[in-house]
Amino acid sequence: MPLLLVLHWKYGAGSPLPSVNATCATRHQCHSSVMSQIRNQLAQLNSSANALFILYYTAQGDPFPSNLDKLCAPNVTDFPAFHANGTEKAKLVELYRIIAYLGASLGNITQDQKLLNPNALSLHSKLSATADVMRGVLSNVHCRLCNKYHVAHVDVAYGPDTSGKDVFQKKKLGCQLLGKYKQVIGVVTQSF
Amino acid sequence: MKSTVDDARFPELSFSSNWSPWEEVHAHTPEQNTDLIFPRDKLVEEGSNVTFCYNSGINQNISCYLDRELIHGEQLYLNIFTFKLNNVPFIREGGTNIYCAVNYTIKDGTVLFVSKVLEEPKDFSCETQDFKTLSCSWDPGVDTGLFFDGQPSQHYTLFESFSGKKKFCEHNNQCNWEISRDLQETYNFTLTAENYLRKRSVNTIFNLTHRVHPKAPDSIHFNNVGATNATMTWKMPALGNYSTLLCQIELHDKENMRQEHNVSIKVNGEFLFSELMPDTAYMVCIRCANAKHVWKWSKWVTRTLITAEAAPSKALDVWRKVKPEKGLHHVTLFWKPLSKFHANGKILFYNIVAKDLDKKSELKLQSIPAPANGTELTLDQGSYQIQVTANNSVGASPASEIVISGDSGNEEVEEQKINGTKDGFLISWKPLSEDRAGYVVDWCEHQRNLHCELQWKNVGPNTTSTVISSDAFRPGIRYNFRIYELSTEKIAYLVENKIGYTQELAPSDSPQVKAINVTSHSFTLSWKDYDTEAQRGFIQGYRVCLKSKATQCHLDSVAELLPDNSTCCEHAINNPKQKIFLVENLQPESFYEFFVSSFTSAGKSPIGTFTKVTTQDEHSHMLMHIILPMVLCVLLIAVMCYWKSQWVKEKCYPDIPDPYKSSILSLIKSKESPHLRIMNVKDCTPDTIEVVNKSEGTKTQFIGIEKPLTESEFPKPANLYLLPAQDFCVPGPCISFVNHTYSESACDSGSCAHTPVPDTAPPCHLELLASPDNLLNTLEKTHTDSLGEIPAGKISLNYVSQLASPMSGDKDSLLIHSPVPVLCSEYKMQMAVPSCLDSPVLSENGSLSSMTLLGQDKHYH
């Protein structure tokens, strides 16, 4: 399942994965400290989210840095919900959906920014590092769901396809997504 | 709308259609809160005018911005606005945000991509290096590429019209075109640059043989490299035999280009260099071009050519310094190293051969390893011819000869002063003889060093003056120039000796002055020559500065203000040879200070410490004339007195009166005693002394003797017997004195005063027997007692015998027994001592009294 997700993290990916009735089979048993690893990874994402957000809107040029509330407000439609007071299983399922959504969106943003701002190397590096950690979270959550809760399948949704959007809209959507990411990751990290 | 035909193959057919007629389309009113800006992501060229439309929906108060700058807008309808941008500049490759806001709330935005204007390719040309490929290159100008698919960089297309071939170039500044096998002679190329917005083309037409740019020559080798010539060979790659090449060859040494040659070749080249310098590194450069039409030269190829060594071509410049000493000549040879031009290789050693011209024999051969520039030889005072050669690995230089004659080094000529300038010294001289080979002027360049760095200059035989200049010359340094005339036999004769300064300075030091002959009214100052290094110029005289309490100077001196604001009287000495000065007209017993400074044409030496002098007392001289003779006279008299003191003493107050001269004789004679006579020592045989009893604890004090006698030398006799030596006594009458002080009979009587007197005894008055009456009485009794006429019990006086060593001159002295092994002792004055004095003589406490008497002469107990 994670392999499928990773394969689908490509530019333009936006539609939900088709429901796959796969058996819950992992190559290895989860490590006993997998939850601890998930918490650490979330904390790592949470600590770098604001820096990523700042790097992004700075690289887009005026008027983004001075109009964050208008251009980068966390108004992302279809963003997966998260209930912090749910059971661990429910939270892990919701986390799985959120990370899958964010991972796909970050892929699109990274690709766009490499074309739009080829000289913004710090932004490219930060985007790639964030995507790497998210892949790790997704793997660990899947393992936990599979081993402990025997959840073999989670329906996920992705962000809107921006390939047809104009450059300004791409900049704006990317900024909104990173703003939302900064907001959500804090809540998620706190709940675990 | 319009259409355009544009094909590089047919540039003449490029054209655009007319614009289509306008068609009106009604824009829909956007939904609420949905704005619309048009166009989006627009690409324009720098300098274009751009108009944006904005459909604001229900909003009517719209403002749009480009990089925070408000764009002028115009309202077409209620909800339609236009915003115009004129002559937009290129801002960045990533495009520029344009955004619109209602009441400062951003509603929408877009990105405007502004491209730089595509430039026409410059310096478009094609050439071949091998007749296989044409390489075309150009300067593309600015890159018009933009980010994010705004616009890729412009691309280039090469089209050749004669062949009709077209090629898309991979690079934006060069493109390769394959030459057909039939060697198409003429080419007509069109280069087209193109981006999204524009096309630019340039054209060139040329003959292939006129565009030959050969590659650099290779396989360059030097063969048969000698000292003055070498052969160079090389090859031209890839051109084959299609054309003749012209090759340009340059030969450089370190400084300049020495040779330039042009050589025509096909493929292989060869050239012979001649007139080269031995042992020299040359840089050889070569390049080639098409001989018929020089389009471009190949790159220069540089190689280093080092020629072989040859024997040195010039004799060394040799000079010498001769120092005669103890019948020998210490010859120091100097030579200047050969220039590289003449050395023709690395000089390895120098050979020195000295030939004795008198004996016609070769004496010495020295080989001095390089890099020496001199050596020392010790020769006898004969004439020697010295030959010096420089040697490298190939051979020796021509010999340089110099002759040392027997008189060398002994020449003396008078020093002459010359004036130098900053540029050097102009030295002139008078020839010694008509037959001469030249002149040599030598000098020491660094006079401050103990080791003279000898320099010399050779001057032609017909020249009698020269200018000696050197960067090493310094002001204030005395330079000594010796001019030698070289005879045709290479013998050097000293002609003149000149000294001078490039610039004279004031002396740095003053002479050391001593004040001598100080009298009450004058003293003399004296000094000597001092170090020429401190003189720093020719001394022209001296200034004597004299400080005294006197407020006015004498007429022959002037008042001089000193640096410490004191004044002194300055006497001028304008004769540099005068080194003595009499300071006179001084006050006796007065304090003076003086200082002597020297001066040159540049000034005086600095004022140093003044020397203090105090003149003498005026009367001291007179006193010396009186007191000194008086003292001498007194001393003379004293010496005379001392010398004659014995004689005077004998005459005036002898220690031992001569009995024959004594007044006692007259007294004796008056008594007319037949037994009385003068005892002659020679008539007496000394008594034998026998120690009868040795009393412990008795101490004998030897007071007043020159050498104290120890117990080992003398026992401590308690009683001494003076035994008559009957066997040895001469037949004549002999009188022996018995010392009753130690007489046993006297002691046995019990009345002997031998018994120590108690301490409580009244102090005795020492009655000196100086008065004539006492003396006379005493002598009478003594004489009587000695004859045994006085009974022991009635002894009131003890006799103390005083024995003295026989004196050589006293032939008539009395003979007496002595404790020491003396045959006869002189009888000395027999003095009567009161009995009360007897005890102190023997007691320890009484030694003082005894001293008073015994101390007058030598005494032995």
PDB file of C-alpha atoms in Angstrom, chain B residues 170-297:
ATOM      1  CA  GLU B 170      22.803  21.880 -30.281  1.00  0.00           C
ATOM      2  CA  HIS B 171      24.672  24.793 -28.816  1.00  0.00           C
ATOM      3  CA  ASN B 172      23.719  28.396 -28.815  1.00  0.00           C
ATOM      4  CA  ASN B 173      27.149  29.647 -29.973  1.00  0.00           C
ATOM      5  CA  GLN B 174      28.591  27.107 -32.393  1.00  0.00           C
ATOM      6  CA  CYS B 175      27.573  24.450 -34.869  1.00  0.00           C
ATOM      7  CA  ASN B 176      29.501  21.887 -36.910  1.00  0.00           C
ATOM      8  CA  TRP B 177      28.761  21.221 -40.575  1.00  0.00           C
ATOM      9  CA  GLU B 178      30.091  18.208 -42.366  1.00  0.00           C
ATOM     10  CA  ILE B 179      31.948  18.897 -45.586  1.00  0.00           C
ATOM     11  CA  SER B 180      30.882  16.677 -48.411  1.00  0.00           C
ATOM     12  CA  ARG B 181      33.407  14.419 -50.012  1.00  0.00           C
ATOM     13  CA  ASP B 182      33.297  16.296 -53.249  1.00  0.00           C
ATOM     14  CA  LEU B 183      34.756  19.294 -51.400  1.00  0.00           C
ATOM     15  CA  GLN B 184      32.117  21.847 -52.213  1.00  0.00           C
ATOM     16  CA  GLU B 185      34.117  24.960 -52.886  1.00  0.00           C
ATOM     17  CA  THR B 186      31.647  27.680 -51.922  1.00  0.00           C
ATOM     18  CA  TYR B 187      29.221  27.795 -49.030  1.00  0.00           C
ATOM     19  CA  ASN B 188      26.326  30.149 -48.268  1.00  0.00           C
ATOM     20  CA  PHE B 189      25.144  29.787 -44.700  1.00  0.00           C
ATOM     21  CA  THR B 190      22.138  31.353 -43.007  1.00  0.00           C
ATOM     22  CA  LEU B 191      22.078  31.259 -39.237  1.00  0.00           C
ATOM     23  CA  THR B 192      18.659  31.812 -37.664  1.00  0.00           C
ATOM     24  CA  ALA B 193      18.023  32.487 -34.008  1.00  0.00           C
ATOM     25  CA  GLU B 194      14.473  31.979 -32.757  1.00  0.00           C
ATOM     26  CA  ASN B 195      12.414  32.171 -29.575  1.00  0.00           C
ATOM     27  CA  TYR B 196       8.639  32.367 -28.857  1.00  0.00           C
ATOM     28  CA  LEU B 197       8.497  35.957 -29.885  1.00  0.00           C
ATOM     29  CA  ARG B 198      11.057  36.619 -32.619  1.00  0.00           C
ATOM     30  CA  LYS B 199      13.438  35.299 -35.281  1.00  0.00           C
ATOM     31  CA  ARG B 200      16.823  36.766 -36.251  1.00  0.00           C
ATOM     32  CA  SER B 201      19.033  35.618 -39.150  1.00  0.00           C
ATOM     33  CA  VAL B 202      22.537  36.327 -40.389  1.00  0.00           C
ATOM     34  CA  ASN B 203      24.248  35.130 -43.558  1.00  0.00           C
ATOM     35  CA  THR B 204      27.778  34.327 -44.724  1.00  0.00           C
ATOM     36  CA  ILE B 205      29.182  33.114 -48.025  1.00  0.00           C
ATOM     37  CA  PHE B 206      32.772  31.962 -48.464  1.00  0.00           C
ATOM     38  CA  ASN B 207      35.263  29.811 -50.349  1.00  0.00           C
ATOM     39  CA  LEU B 208      36.320  26.809 -48.388  1.00  0.00           C
ATOM     40  CA  THR B 209      40.071  27.279 -49.002  1.00  0.00           C
ATOM     41  CA  HIS B 210      39.816  30.753 -47.601  1.00  0.00           C
ATOM     42  CA  ARG B 211      38.560  29.509 -44.312  1.00  0.00           C
ATOM     43  CA  VAL B 212      41.394  27.203 -43.369  1.00  0.00           C
ATOM     44  CA  HIS B 213      42.431  27.505 -39.787  1.00  0.00           C
ATOM     45  CA  PRO B 214      45.230  24.992 -39.244  1.00  0.00           C
ATOM     46  CA  LYS B 215      45.654  23.186 -36.015  1.00  0.00           C
ATOM     47  CA  ALA B 216      48.771  23.902 -34.012  1.00  0.00           C
ATOM     48  CA  PRO B 217      51.973  22.234 -35.236  1.00  0.00           C
ATOM     49  CA  ASP B 218      52.979  19.164 -33.301  1.00  0.00           C
ATOM     50  CA  SER B 219      55.829  16.670 -33.077  1.00  0.00           C
ATOM     51  CA  ILE B 220      58.281  19.525 -32.604  1.00  0.00           C
ATOM     52  CA  HIS B 221      61.845  18.342 -32.003  1.00  0.00           C
ATOM     53  CA  PHE B 222      65.331  19.862 -31.894  1.00  0.00           C
ATOM     54  CA  ASN B 223      68.070  17.875 -33.512  1.00  0.00           C
ATOM     55  CA  ASN B 224      71.826  18.343 -33.666  1.00  0.00           C
ATOM     56  CA  VAL B 225      71.836  20.970 -30.980  1.00  0.00           C
ATOM     57  CA  GLY B 226      75.240  22.635 -30.860  1.00  0.00           C
ATOM     58  CA  ALA B 227      76.648  25.716 -29.197  1.00  0.00           C
ATOM     59  CA  THR B 228      75.575  28.032 -31.982  1.00  0.00           C
ATOM     60  CA  ASN B 229      73.083  26.114 -34.119  1.00  0.00           C
ATOM     61  CA  ALA B 230      70.237  23.608 -33.936  1.00  0.00           C
ATOM     62  CA  THR B 231      67.694  22.020 -36.259  1.00  0.00           C
ATOM     63  CA  MET B 232      63.976  22.060 -35.530  1.00  0.00           C
ATOM     64  CA  THR B 233      61.468  19.675 -37.120  1.00  0.00           C
ATOM     65  CA  TRP B 234      57.682  19.620 -36.845  1.00  0.00           C
ATOM     66  CA  LYS B 235      54.508  18.265 -38.433  1.00  0.00           C
ATOM     67  CA  MET B 236      51.191  19.819 -39.442  1.00  0.00           C
ATOM     68  CA  PRO B 237      48.311  17.553 -38.542  1.00  0.00           C
ATOM     69  CA  ALA B 238      45.179  16.708 -40.464  1.00  0.00           C
ATOM     70  CA  LEU B 239      45.379  19.042 -43.431  1.00  0.00           C
ATOM     71  CA  GLY B 240      46.976  16.560 -45.768  1.00  0.00           C
ATOM     72  CA  ASN B 241      48.375  17.828 -49.042  1.00  0.00           C
ATOM     73  CA  TYR B 242      45.406  20.000 -49.905  1.00  0.00           C
ATOM     74  CA  SER B 243      47.231  23.245 -49.406  1.00  0.00           C
ATOM     75  CA  THR B 244      50.616  24.786 -48.796  1.00  0.00           C
ATOM     76  CA  LEU B 245      51.199  26.136 -45.350  1.00  0.00           C
ATOM     77  CA  LEU B 246      53.205  29.092 -44.255  1.00  0.00           C
ATOM     78  CA  CYS B 247      54.853  28.641 -40.862  1.00  0.00           C
ATOM     79  CA  GLN B 248      56.148  31.501 -38.796  1.00  0.00           C
ATOM     80  CA  ILE B 249      59.038  30.773 -36.428  1.00  0.00           C
ATOM     81  CA  GLU B 250      60.249  33.120 -33.714  1.00  0.00           C
ATOM     82  CA  LEU B 251      63.309  32.724 -31.524  1.00  0.00           C
ATOM     83  CA  HIS B 252      63.276  34.562 -28.217  1.00  0.00           C
ATOM     84  CA  ASP B 253      65.813  34.784 -25.490  1.00  0.00           C
ATOM     85  CA  LYS B 254      64.867  36.002 -22.038  1.00  0.00           C
ATOM     86  CA  GLU B 255      64.681  39.586 -23.160  1.00  0.00           C
ATOM     87  CA  ASN B 256      63.817  39.974 -26.800  1.00  0.00           C
ATOM     88  CA  MET B 257      62.952  38.240 -29.987  1.00  0.00           C
ATOM     89  CA  ARG B 258      66.228  37.425 -31.665  1.00  0.00           C
ATOM     90  CA  GLN B 259      65.184  35.738 -34.886  1.00  0.00           C
ATOM     91  CA  GLU B 260      62.053  35.496 -37.013  1.00  0.00           C
ATOM     92  CA  HIS B 261      61.670  33.157 -39.959  1.00  0.00           C
ATOM     93  CA  ASN B 262      58.916  32.139 -42.413  1.00  0.00           C
ATOM     94  CA  VAL B 263      58.935  28.623 -43.816  1.00  0.00           C
ATOM     95  CA  SER B 264      56.599  27.061 -46.421  1.00  0.00           C
ATOM     96  CA  ILE B 265      55.763  23.435 -45.944  1.00  0.00           C
ATOM     97  CA  LYS B 266      53.212  20.839 -46.884  1.00  0.00           C
ATOM     98  CA  VAL B 267      53.070  18.475 -43.977  1.00  0.00           C
ATOM     99  CA  ASN B 268      56.551  18.166 -42.414  1.00  0.00           C
ATOM    100  CA  GLY B 269      58.701  21.153 -41.592  1.00  0.00           C
ATOM    101  CA  GLU B 270      62.389  21.580 -40.836  1.00  0.00           C
ATOM    102  CA  PHE B 271      64.458  24.634 -40.017  1.00  0.00           C
ATOM    103  CA  LEU B 272      68.099  25.213 -39.077  1.00  0.00           C
ATOM    104  CA  PHE B 273      68.803  27.834 -36.429  1.00  0.00           C
ATOM    105  CA  SER B 274      72.233  29.411 -36.605  1.00  0.00           C
ATOM    106  CA  GLU B 275      74.116  32.225 -34.911  1.00  0.00           C
ATOM    107  CA  LEU B 276      72.901  31.096 -31.550  1.00  0.00           C
ATOM    108  CA  MET B 277      74.626  31.866 -28.275  1.00  0.00           C
ATOM    109  CA  PRO B 278      76.259  28.984 -26.441  1.00  0.00           C
ATOM    110  CA  ASP B 279      74.625  27.756 -23.265  1.00  0.00           C
ATOM    111  CA  THR B 280      71.551  29.857 -23.791  1.00  0.00           C
ATOM    112  CA  ALA B 281      67.923  28.997 -23.296  1.00  0.00           C
ATOM    113  CA  TYR B 282      65.750  30.149 -26.148  1.00  0.00           C
ATOM    114  CA  MET B 283      62.023  30.072 -26.530  1.00  0.00           C
ATOM    115  CA  VAL B 284      61.048  28.892 -29.981  1.00  0.00           C
ATOM    116  CA  CYS B 285      57.494  29.681 -31.102  1.00  0.00           C
ATOM    117  CA  ILE B 286      55.883  28.379 -34.259  1.00  0.00           C
ATOM    118  CA  ARG B 287      52.514  28.796 -35.911  1.00  0.00           C
ATOM    119  CA  CYS B 288      51.177  28.097 -39.395  1.00  0.00           C
ATOM    120  CA  ALA B 289      48.481  29.312 -41.771  1.00  0.00           C
ATOM    121  CA  ASN B 290      47.265  28.626 -45.264  1.00  0.00           C
ATOM    122  CA  ALA B 291      49.942  30.061 -47.521  1.00  0.00           C
ATOM    123  CA  LYS B 292      47.566  31.180 -50.270  1.00  0.00           C
ATOM    124  CA  HIS B 293      45.015  32.902 -48.127  1.00  0.00           C
ATOM    125  CA  VAL B 294      45.765  33.518 -44.516  1.00  0.00           C
ATOM    126  CA  TRP B 295      42.448  33.234 -42.757  1.00  0.00           C
ATOM    127  CA  LYS B 296      43.648  32.481 -39.278  1.00  0.00           C
ATOM    128  CA  TRP B 297      46.982  31.442 -37.892  1.00  0.00           C
TER     129      TRP B 297
END
